[in-house]
Amino acid sequence: MLQRNSDLPYVVPDEPPVRPAESWQYPTVDLREMGRILRRRYRLVVLPVAVLLGLALTYLMLATTLYTATSTVLVDPRRANVVETNQSVLSNFGTDDATIESQTLLIQSVAILVRVVGKLKLTEDAEFKPKPGLLDPIKRLFSMFSSSGPSDGASAEDAARARSVEILQRRMKVTRQGTTFLVDIAVSSESPQKAATIANAVADAYFDEQVRAKHDATRIAANWLNGQIDELKSRVVASEKAVEDYRSANNLMVSQGVTLNDQQLTDLNNKLIAARVQTAEARAKYEQVQDIAKSGGDPGGINAAISSEMITKLRTQYADIAKNEADLSSKYGARHPLVANVRAQRRDTQKLINDEIRRILDSTKHDYDVARSRETSLQQNLDQLQGVSTSSGQAQVRLRELQREAEASRTLYESYLARSKETTAQESLEMPDSRIVTKASIPIRPSSPKTMLILGLALMLGLGAGTVLAFLTDYLDGRVKTLEQAESIAGVPALAAVPLIGTRELARLARRGRSELDSYDPKTTQLLPPALQPPLTRYAIDEPGTFFAEAIRAVRLSLQRTMRSQPVKVVQVTSALDSEGKTTLAINLAQSLATLGIRTLLIDGDLRNPQVTRSLCPRAEAGLLEVAIGHVAPEHAVLVDQSTGLSVLPSTRIKQVEFITELMFSDRIVDVLDYFRHRYELIVIDSPPLVPLVDGRALAELSDRIILALAWDQTPREVLSHAMDLLSPVSDRIMGTVLTRVDLSRLQFYDYYRSSAYLKPYGTAGLHAGAAR
């Protein structure tokens, strides 16, 4: 297993300074963030607007100008009757929505439009003739193979009329005004006068259709009624004759609408009921008397005795005598002659009372006998009369049946006769149930196409689609844009954002090396002169006032801060993928450290793609591989930049790729790094990318600190997370991430405080030298 060789032990802190990486979560978008999204994606917002506006303008230029005239009709549910009738053949319109909607559809029907086409001769109008289309040849081809078509058996005139009606239906719109009885008939035409004429003609045809329908229905009803009346008349005569013949044959005389036998039966039955009531009253009185006699009670307590005036007078007299007797007895004594006389009077009065009560009792029995005899006589007479009535009952049932048939026939005949007279009166006086409210006038402005509406709709739809497209694109954009995103995904500090250098700026700096070309030997194996080196590799020291140099110094500061607290010798500068600016970052960082007097060695560790060597010493004969395998001494392979004091260990081109992999996992590369650890204060390694190659991961095992370069708006978040997973065995050595190639002018739409808009007051000259163009 590879292990780090160093003269200083590597101190593992109790708590790793590296924060655990967390999965990236999209922040909640607020209004300010929404504004930034729309500003940075303004091209996507403008593109749909431009496309839709272009389509709208094309449509407006090619569309036919139409004028719309509107005629308003009132579907009146009330009916004006000149002749008073109970009911017309066709009833008035209802007031429900279904009826009004039905009339609305009737106005658009083919029956009415055919009238309009024929009246205005629209079949001869070029506007209402079908115009040739692009698909007409294909339609004719299909019609040739079809067995039947819509025009089979129809004349050319009928086909032309049908096509004109179809075009008119497309040009006409019938709508109801809310929930009212008003219906608008709107017709569009290329001519304003023609639009008004057709709209009024449609309203007139609708009225004519209503009158025609009612007239036809009334005429048919009248003819049918006349035939029914003749049949009903003969039926009524026959029914009435049958009633009279049957009554005469069965001797069923009628008085006041009732037969004589029925009248007698009714009177006798009423008398029998009254007799039964009297008998019941007499029996009740008689039974009361018998009960008193059997019980030995006072017969004077019966109702007849109590209500008798004679008994009442006698009892009053008896009471007076008894009182007088009591007075005399108390005055003269019981044996006095006056008392004896009064006592005799009292006995005589009591006898009279008893005789009167006995007479009343005898009359009660007599009344009961009389009432019972009368009831019996009436019952016998009623039984005899009922016998007679039963014999004629069957005849009366048949008679009533004949009478009902005759009455029904008579009623039906009178109803049909009255209805026939009303229908005959209505046949020549039918009026439409609708009336025109507003005639169509000639329009002064075109109704189609609606220029402002179409342009406004295209603008709104374009803005809406562009906004959605911008938000969707930004949501799906998984590339790292800000330092906060890099910190959140990687879980390590974001050290700096290195701005993008414009091509014009690089070309300006490259022109300064033209004077060195005459004295330059292209076969030299040493470092290129500073003027001939790529401007981007020396930009931090050549342009120290730019934001680029400021970002390099920020990375240097973080590294120096780490070196003060912990022993750091080897710093690996790597990236997740290729072309992310790691080489530029490594060269500028090493040069910046060397300018401070720190003995710094820059090693080109990317043996497969040695970008450092191509930029600084493309003709180098010895490098890292030759030193590792012992072909060249280390001090002979190292090149020194006299302007900065930076030492560079290049890497020559290697054709055998298997040597590279074996070298990175051998002890020889460990020995090389061990050798340089004792001779330099800091070693910066430009390593291969982590994801596609394993070489960079092997170098990470030998490094004290790792700096991960991320290309702004290029490195996907998933790739960054994968790179951090690959570095998980040495996660405590990751010092941080650096955003490279940052477009400061666009960064303000993502991170305003690190953009050129925020930094502009602090370095206007530097902004022009180091910002993106």
XYZ file of N, CA and C in Angstrom, residues 269 271-281 283 371 374-375 378-379 382:
57
model
N -138.586 6.465 2.050
C -137.414 6.148 2.858
C -137.166 7.224 3.899
N -139.533 9.128 5.265
C -140.578 8.977 6.306
C -140.257 7.820 7.227
N -139.736 6.728 6.689
C -139.405 5.575 7.523
C -138.313 5.935 8.524
N -137.386 6.705 8.099
C -136.326 7.114 9.032
C -136.890 7.938 10.164
N -137.838 8.876 9.877
C -138.443 9.699 10.928
C -139.282 8.846 11.872
N -140.015 7.841 11.325
C -140.842 6.966 12.171
C -139.975 6.154 13.103
N -138.860 5.684 12.630
C -137.958 4.909 13.489
C -137.407 5.762 14.619
N -137.193 7.019 14.372
C -136.722 7.922 15.439
C -137.797 8.083 16.506
N -139.071 8.278 16.080
C -140.175 8.430 17.059
C -140.369 7.161 17.854
N -140.269 5.998 17.183
C -140.439 4.721 17.902
C -139.348 4.550 18.960
N -138.149 4.947 18.627
C -137.061 4.813 19.587
C -137.290 5.704 20.796
N -137.800 6.921 20.571
C -138.059 7.813 21.704
C -139.176 7.260 22.588
N -140.117 4.105 22.911
C -139.656 2.902 23.605
C -138.784 3.281 24.796
N -146.367 4.424 17.717
C -145.147 4.644 16.936
C -144.651 3.357 16.298
N -146.901 2.506 13.256
C -146.629 3.370 12.098
C -145.338 2.943 11.408
N -144.284 2.601 12.197
C -143.019 2.159 11.611
C -143.197 0.876 10.817
N -144.880 1.702 7.421
C -143.961 2.321 6.447
C -142.959 1.311 5.916
N -142.484 0.398 6.730
C -141.517 -0.606 6.296
C -142.132 -1.534 5.254
N -142.353 0.363 1.984
C -141.029 0.506 1.365
C -140.578 -0.790 0.710
